[in-house]
Coordinates of C-alpha atoms in Angstrom, one line a residue:
Chain F
M152 CA -41.1 50.6 -224.0
N153 CA -41.8 47.1 -222.9
R154 CA -41.9 44.2 -225.8
T155 CA -45.7 43.0 -224.8
W156 CA -46.7 46.4 -224.4
L157 CA -45.5 47.3 -228.2
V158 CA -47.4 43.7 -229.2
L159 CA -50.6 45.2 -227.3
A160 CA -50.0 49.1 -228.5
L161 CA -50.3 47.4 -232.7
I162 CA -53.4 45.4 -232.5
L163 CA -54.9 48.4 -231.3
V164 CA -53.5 50.1 -233.4
I165 CA -54.7 47.2 -236.7
A166 CA -58.8 46.9 -234.3
G167 CA -58.5 50.9 -235.0
Q168 CA -57.7 50.9 -238.8
L169 CA -60.5 47.7 -239.3
I170 CA -63.3 49.8 -237.9
V171 CA -61.7 52.7 -240.4
L172 CA -62.1 50.5 -243.3
S173 CA -65.1 48.8 -242.4
S174 CA -66.9 53.0 -242.2
F175 CA -66.7 52.4 -246.3
H176 CA -69.3 51.7 -247.8
E177 CA -69.7 51.2 -251.7
V178 CA -72.9 51.7 -253.9
N179 CA -72.4 49.7 -257.0
G180 CA -72.4 51.3 -260.5
Q181 CA -75.4 51.9 -261.8
Q182 CA -76.1 51.8 -265.8
G183 CA -79.4 52.2 -267.7
F184 CA -81.4 53.9 -270.8
S185 CA -84.2 55.9 -271.0
E186 CA -86.6 56.7 -272.9
S187 CA -87.7 59.5 -271.9
N188 CA -86.6 60.6 -268.3
A189 CA -85.3 59.8 -265.8
I190 CA -84.2 61.0 -262.0
I191 CA -81.5 59.4 -260.2
T192 CA -81.8 60.0 -256.7
V193 CA -78.4 60.2 -254.0
A194 CA -79.5 58.9 -250.6
K195 CA -76.8 59.7 -247.1
L196 CA -77.6 60.6 -243.3
S197 CA -75.1 63.6 -242.6
Y198 CA -71.7 61.6 -240.7
V199 CA -71.1 60.3 -244.2
N200 CA -69.1 61.6 -246.6
A201 CA -69.7 60.6 -250.0
R202 CA -68.8 61.4 -254.0
I203 CA -70.1 59.8 -256.6
T204 CA -69.4 59.9 -260.8
L205 CA -72.4 60.5 -262.5
S206 CA -72.2 59.7 -267.2
I207 CA -74.9 60.6 -269.1
F208 CA -74.6 59.4 -272.9
P209 CA -77.2 61.9 -274.2
M210 CA -78.8 59.7 -277.3
V211 CA -78.9 60.6 -281.0
S212 CA -81.8 60.7 -283.2
N213 CA -83.0 61.7 -286.2
G214 CA -79.2 63.9 -286.5
T215 CA -80.1 65.8 -283.2
S216 CA -80.0 65.3 -279.7
N217 CA -81.8 66.3 -276.9
V218 CA -80.6 66.0 -273.0
E219 CA -81.1 68.2 -270.2
I220 CA -79.8 67.8 -266.1
I221 CA -81.6 69.8 -263.9
F222 CA -79.7 69.6 -260.5
P223 CA -80.6 69.4 -257.3
N224 CA -79.0 73.3 -255.9
G225 CA -82.1 73.5 -259.1
S226 CA -79.3 74.5 -262.5
S227 CA -79.5 72.5 -265.7
L228 CA -76.6 72.2 -268.7
N229 CA -78.1 71.7 -271.7
L230 CA -76.1 69.0 -273.9
T231 CA -77.7 69.3 -276.9
S232 CA -76.5 68.8 -280.5
T233 CA -78.0 68.5 -283.5
N234 CA -77.5 67.7 -287.6
G235 CA -75.6 65.0 -287.2
A236 CA -73.2 66.0 -285.2
T237 CA -72.4 63.5 -281.9
P238 CA -73.5 65.0 -278.7
S239 CA -71.4 65.5 -275.9
V240 CA -70.8 63.1 -273.2
Y241 CA -71.1 65.2 -269.3
T242 CA -69.1 62.9 -266.3
K243 CA -69.3 64.5 -263.2
T244 CA -67.3 63.6 -259.7
F245 CA -69.7 65.5 -257.1
S246 CA -68.9 65.3 -253.6
L247 CA -71.5 65.4 -250.3
P248 CA -69.3 66.0 -247.2
R249 CA -70.6 65.3 -244.6
T250 CA -73.3 67.4 -242.3
G251 CA -73.1 66.1 -238.8
D252 CA -73.3 62.9 -236.2
D253 CA -76.9 62.2 -237.0
F254 CA -77.1 60.3 -233.3
G255 CA -79.1 58.2 -232.8
N256 CA -81.5 57.8 -236.0
E257 CA -81.8 54.5 -238.5
G258 CA -82.0 56.5 -242.0
G259 CA -85.2 55.8 -243.8
S260 CA -86.2 54.5 -247.8
M261 CA -88.2 55.6 -250.2
S262 CA -89.7 52.6 -252.3
G263 CA -90.3 53.3 -255.9
G264 CA -90.8 49.4 -258.5
N265 CA -87.8 48.5 -258.7
N266 CA -85.3 51.2 -257.7
S267 CA -86.1 51.6 -253.6
I268 CA -83.9 53.0 -251.9
S269 CA -83.3 52.9 -248.6
V270 CA -80.5 53.4 -246.0
T271 CA -79.4 52.6 -242.9
Q272 CA -75.9 52.7 -240.4
D273 CA -75.4 48.8 -241.5
K274 CA -75.3 50.5 -245.3
P275 CA -75.8 54.8 -244.3
F276 CA -75.1 56.0 -248.1
D277 CA -77.2 54.5 -251.2
I278 CA -78.3 55.5 -254.9
S279 CA -81.6 54.5 -257.3
L280 CA -82.0 55.1 -260.9
K281 CA -85.8 56.1 -261.2
L282 CA -86.3 55.8 -265.5
D283 CA -89.3 56.0 -267.9
V284 CA -90.4 58.2 -265.9
D285 CA -93.5 60.1 -267.3
D286 CA -93.5 63.3 -264.9
P287 CA -90.8 63.9 -262.8
Q288 CA -92.1 66.8 -261.0
S289 CA -94.9 65.2 -260.0
Y290 CA -92.9 61.7 -259.2
L291 CA -90.5 63.6 -256.9
L292 CA -94.3 64.9 -254.3
T293 CA -95.3 61.6 -254.6
H294 CA -92.1 59.7 -253.2
S295 CA -90.6 62.3 -250.5
V296 CA -88.0 60.7 -248.2
Q297 CA -88.1 61.7 -243.9
D298 CA -84.3 61.4 -242.3
M299 CA -81.8 60.8 -245.0
Q300 CA -80.2 63.9 -247.0
V301 CA -81.3 63.8 -250.5
S302 CA -80.2 64.8 -254.0
T303 CA -82.3 64.5 -257.1
Y304 CA -80.5 64.6 -260.2
I305 CA -83.2 65.0 -263.3
V306 CA -82.3 64.6 -266.6
Y307 CA -84.6 64.7 -269.2
G308 CA -84.5 63.1 -272.6
R309 CA -83.5 60.3 -274.2
A310 CA -79.7 59.2 -272.3
L311 CA -77.7 56.0 -271.2
I312 CA -77.3 57.2 -268.1
S313 CA -74.2 55.9 -265.3
I314 CA -73.8 55.9 -261.7
S315 CA -71.5 54.9 -258.7
G316 CA -70.7 56.3 -255.4
Y317 CA -67.7 55.5 -252.4
G318 CA -68.0 56.7 -249.6
V319 CA -67.2 56.7 -245.4
A320 CA -69.3 57.3 -242.0
L321 CA -66.7 58.1 -239.9
Chain N
M245 CA -17.1 6.4 -213.2
S246 CA -13.4 8.1 -213.7
E247 CA -13.2 12.2 -213.6
T248 CA -12.4 12.0 -216.8
A249 CA -15.8 10.7 -217.4
V250 CA -17.7 13.1 -215.3
V251 CA -15.3 16.1 -217.0
V252 CA -17.0 14.6 -220.6
K253 CA -20.2 13.3 -219.6
V254 CA -20.9 17.4 -217.5
E255 CA -19.1 18.9 -221.1
E256 CA -23.2 17.1 -223.1
L257 CA -25.2 18.1 -220.1
M258 CA -24.1 21.4 -220.4
R259 CA -24.0 21.0 -225.0
A260 CA -28.0 20.3 -223.5
L261 CA -28.5 23.1 -221.7
D262 CA -27.2 25.3 -224.2
Q263 CA -29.9 24.5 -226.5
V264 CA -32.2 25.0 -224.1
K265 CA -30.8 28.8 -223.4
K266 CA -30.9 29.5 -227.5
Y267 CA -34.8 28.5 -227.5
K268 CA -35.7 29.8 -224.2
A269 CA -34.1 32.4 -226.6
L270 CA -36.5 31.7 -228.9
A271 CA -39.3 31.5 -226.6
R272 CA -38.1 35.1 -226.2
L273 CA -38.4 36.0 -229.3
M274 CA -41.7 35.1 -230.7
V275 CA -43.2 38.8 -229.2
D276 CA -40.3 39.5 -231.2
F277 CA -41.8 38.0 -234.4
L278 CA -45.3 38.5 -234.2
G279 CA -44.1 42.3 -233.5
I280 CA -43.0 42.7 -236.7
V281 CA -46.2 40.1 -238.0
L282 CA -48.3 42.4 -236.8
L283 CA -46.5 45.8 -238.2
S284 CA -46.7 44.3 -241.8
F285 CA -50.8 44.2 -241.2
V286 CA -50.7 48.1 -240.6
A287 CA -48.5 48.2 -242.8
L288 CA -51.0 47.3 -245.3
F289 CA -53.9 48.5 -244.1
S290 CA -52.8 51.6 -243.6
L291 CA -51.8 51.5 -247.7
E292 CA -55.3 50.1 -248.1
L293 CA -55.9 53.2 -245.8
F294 CA -55.0 55.8 -247.5
F295 CA -55.5 54.6 -251.0
N296 CA -58.9 55.1 -250.2
F297 CA -59.4 58.4 -248.7
Y298 CA -57.2 59.2 -251.5
Y299 CA -60.8 58.2 -254.0
L300 CA -63.4 59.5 -251.8
T301 CA -60.6 63.1 -251.9
G302 CA -61.4 63.2 -255.6
H303 CA -57.8 62.1 -256.6
F304 CA -58.5 59.6 -259.0
Q305 CA -60.4 60.5 -261.6
S306 CA -63.1 58.2 -261.7
Y307 CA -64.3 54.7 -259.9
F308 CA -61.5 52.2 -261.7
S309 CA -58.3 54.0 -261.5
Y310 CA -59.0 52.6 -258.5
P311 CA -56.0 49.9 -257.4
N312 CA -59.0 47.0 -256.4
I313 CA -55.5 44.9 -256.4
L314 CA -54.5 46.6 -253.1
S315 CA -58.0 45.8 -251.4
T316 CA -58.3 43.3 -249.0
V317 CA -61.3 44.9 -245.9
T318 CA -63.4 47.4 -247.6
P319 CA -66.2 46.2 -248.8
S320 CA -66.1 47.1 -252.3
V321 CA -63.8 43.9 -253.4
G322 CA -66.6 41.9 -251.3
G323 CA -65.4 42.3 -247.4
F324 CA -62.6 40.0 -245.2
S325 CA -63.4 36.8 -248.1
S326 CA -61.2 38.0 -250.6
T327 CA -57.7 38.8 -249.9
S328 CA -55.3 40.0 -252.3
F329 CA -52.1 38.9 -253.8
V330 CA -50.6 42.6 -252.6
A331 CA -52.2 41.1 -249.2
L332 CA -50.2 38.5 -249.7
I333 CA -47.3 39.9 -250.3
F334 CA -47.5 42.1 -246.8
I335 CA -48.1 39.0 -244.2
A336 CA -45.8 36.6 -246.3
A337 CA -42.9 39.9 -246.0
G338 CA -44.0 40.0 -242.1
I339 CA -43.1 37.0 -241.8
I340 CA -39.6 35.6 -244.1
A341 CA -38.6 39.6 -242.1
G342 CA -39.7 37.5 -238.5
I343 CA -37.8 34.5 -239.4
F344 CA -35.2 36.1 -239.5
W345 CA -34.9 38.5 -237.4
V346 CA -35.3 35.4 -235.5
D347 CA -33.0 33.7 -236.9
R348 CA -30.0 36.6 -236.6
K349 CA -30.6 36.8 -232.4
L350 CA -30.1 33.0 -231.8
K351 CA -27.4 33.2 -233.5
R352 CA -26.1 35.8 -231.4
S353 CA -27.2 33.8 -229.0
K354 CA -23.9 33.6 -226.3
L355 CA -23.2 30.2 -225.7
E356 CA -20.4 28.0 -224.7
Q357 CA -19.6 30.4 -221.2
W358 CA -19.0 27.3 -219.5
K359 CA -16.1 26.4 -221.6
S360 CA -12.8 27.9 -219.7
T361 CA -13.9 26.8 -215.4
L362 CA -14.5 23.0 -217.7
D363 CA -10.8 24.1 -218.8
E364 CA -10.5 23.8 -215.3
G365 CA -11.2 19.3 -215.4
F366 CA -12.9 17.6 -212.6
A367 CA -12.9 20.6 -210.4
G368 CA -14.5 22.5 -212.8
A369 CA -17.5 20.6 -213.6
V370 CA -18.2 20.0 -209.9
K371 CA -18.7 23.8 -210.2
L372 CA -21.0 24.0 -212.9
L373 CA -23.1 20.9 -211.0
Q374 CA -22.8 22.7 -208.6
E375 CA -24.0 26.8 -209.7
L376 CA -26.8 25.0 -211.6
N377 CA -30.3 26.2 -210.0
W378 CA -32.6 22.1 -211.3
D379 CA -36.1 23.9 -210.8
T380 CA -34.6 26.7 -213.3
V381 CA -34.1 24.3 -216.2
F382 CA -36.4 22.1 -215.5
D383 CA -38.9 25.3 -215.9
D384 CA -36.3 25.7 -219.0
I385 CA -36.8 22.4 -220.7
R386 CA -40.8 23.0 -220.5
T387 CA -41.2 26.0 -222.0
S388 CA -38.5 25.9 -224.6
A389 CA -40.1 22.4 -225.9
L390 CA -43.3 24.5 -226.3
A391 CA -41.7 27.6 -227.6
Y392 CA -39.7 25.4 -230.5
G393 CA -43.5 23.9 -231.1
L394 CA -45.3 27.0 -231.5
Y395 CA -42.2 28.2 -233.5
A396 CA -42.2 25.0 -236.0
A397 CA -46.0 25.8 -236.4
I398 CA -45.2 28.9 -237.7
R399 CA -43.0 28.7 -240.2
I400 CA -44.8 25.7 -241.8
I401 CA -47.3 28.7 -241.5
G402 CA -44.8 31.4 -243.4
Y403 CA -44.2 28.4 -246.4
W404 CA -47.9 27.8 -247.1
V405 CA -48.8 31.7 -247.3
I406 CA -44.9 32.5 -249.8
A407 CA -46.8 28.7 -251.6
M408 CA -49.4 31.1 -252.5
V409 CA -48.0 33.9 -253.0
I410 CA -45.4 31.5 -255.7
L411 CA -48.6 29.3 -257.0
G412 CA -50.4 32.3 -257.7
F413 CA -49.0 33.6 -260.6
P414 CA -49.4 30.3 -262.6
Y415 CA -52.0 29.4 -261.0
S416 CA -54.5 32.9 -262.3
I417 CA -52.8 31.6 -265.5
A418 CA -54.0 29.2 -265.9
L419 CA -57.9 30.0 -265.1
N420 CA -57.1 32.4 -267.6
L421 CA -56.7 30.0 -270.2
I422 CA -59.6 27.4 -268.9
H423 CA -61.7 31.5 -268.3
T424 CA -63.3 30.4 -265.0
D425 CA -62.7 32.8 -261.8
F426 CA -60.2 33.3 -258.9
N427 CA -60.7 30.9 -256.2
F428 CA -59.0 31.5 -252.4
Y429 CA -59.4 28.3 -250.8
L430 CA -58.3 26.4 -254.2
L431 CA -55.0 28.1 -254.4
A432 CA -54.4 27.6 -250.4
F433 CA -55.2 23.9 -251.8
L434 CA -53.3 23.5 -254.0
S435 CA -50.3 24.9 -252.1
L436 CA -50.6 22.3 -249.0
P437 CA -48.5 19.4 -250.9
F438 CA -46.1 22.1 -251.6
V439 CA -45.5 23.2 -248.2
F440 CA -45.3 19.5 -246.8
I441 CA -43.3 18.7 -250.1
F442 CA -40.8 22.3 -249.0
S443 CA -41.0 21.8 -244.9
K444 CA -40.1 17.9 -244.9
K445 CA -36.9 17.7 -243.8
D446 CA -37.4 20.9 -241.1
L447 CA -40.2 19.4 -240.1
Q448 CA -38.7 15.9 -239.0
K449 CA -36.4 17.7 -237.8
K450 CA -38.1 20.2 -235.5
Y451 CA -40.3 16.6 -234.2
R452 CA -36.8 15.1 -233.5
Q453 CA -35.8 18.5 -232.0
I454 CA -38.7 17.9 -229.2
T455 CA -38.2 14.7 -228.8
S456 CA -35.2 15.3 -227.3
L457 CA -35.7 17.8 -225.1
D458 CA -38.5 16.2 -223.5
N459 CA -35.8 13.1 -223.5
L460 CA -33.2 15.5 -221.9
L461 CA -35.3 16.7 -219.5
W462 CA -35.4 12.4 -218.3
E463 CA -32.5 11.5 -217.9
L464 CA -31.9 15.8 -216.5
R465 CA -34.6 14.5 -213.8
W466 CA -33.3 11.2 -213.0
F467 CA -28.9 13.6 -213.9
N468 CA -30.8 15.8 -211.2
S469 CA -31.1 13.7 -208.1
E470 CA -28.5 11.1 -208.8
F471 CA -26.0 14.2 -208.2
K472 CA -28.2 15.3 -205.1
S473 CA -27.4 11.6 -203.8
A474 CA -23.5 12.1 -204.6
E475 CA -23.8 14.6 -202.8
F476 CA -25.8 13.8 -199.7
K477 CA -23.3 10.3 -199.7
T478 CA -20.0 12.8 -198.8

């Protein structure tokens, strides 16, 4: 094979690699202390393959901690400790797989005070952490979003919450 | 001009043309050089892609175990403006491998193939002169000067990258002592004087070679016209 063609092929390979690398998106880790309830919203366009890491540190008051997590599929998990026992820290990584091509979808947004969330073709993956929500269920009813896939995690109780995400739009 | 003087002059000319032949080979080897440097980029980006997918598929326990030092273009480390040491090492390795490859190939160039003909004396010298294609010779000299200049520039850039890699370690230690952030542009700027110190002799040599190629071109033009007029007279 002619060497010049080989060099051109290498240039094409590098261009391809750069395109794939530029389709990786990281959502900076968000962290906060919630006195009552918290809502974590993960939004992405359907062609994003994402991975989020959620950590919840229950806070102890008067020797007890009472934290409950509601997952997007409706299941729940209690992180309860009594009699001054150290509560267990919940850390888990969730995969949000790619579900389709979604041609032409330019994203959407949801405003929520300081915790707005929006996904666009440039940033097709985002996370929001809303702390101290009095009534999570009614908050969710009034803050619905369209044109993006949304997974919502509700944390009831006092806890330190941390979340970060990483995804690729291919 | 005596016959011995003609043989001596032709030998000088053939040696100069050998140099041109070497530089012409250099022009061809620039493609190899570029290919090797590009391969180092392919290797670097492949490694980064591997780690990105490896992380995404859950093989690193947490975000913090992701080896950020490898990142060069992933948005997580600030895009293209952030170049890690590993990236610099890959690129420097590519440039060094390219320089070694070019030097090795250049040393293998077949030179002094005219020697046996010139050993025949005046007859051999005339034969060599008659066999020369002057138009090609002039073209080759022009190409050689260009390739040599380009190769010199690439070598300087290579020295610069290597200087940055070497200086990077003491620079990082110094930054830790004064508790400030790493600045890539400052490192590049600090490396510049070292590049000039280390490559001063090389730069002078390259400058002399390019100017000598220029002079050779003019001398050969004169020699060519003289030779043709002598040929015409005979």
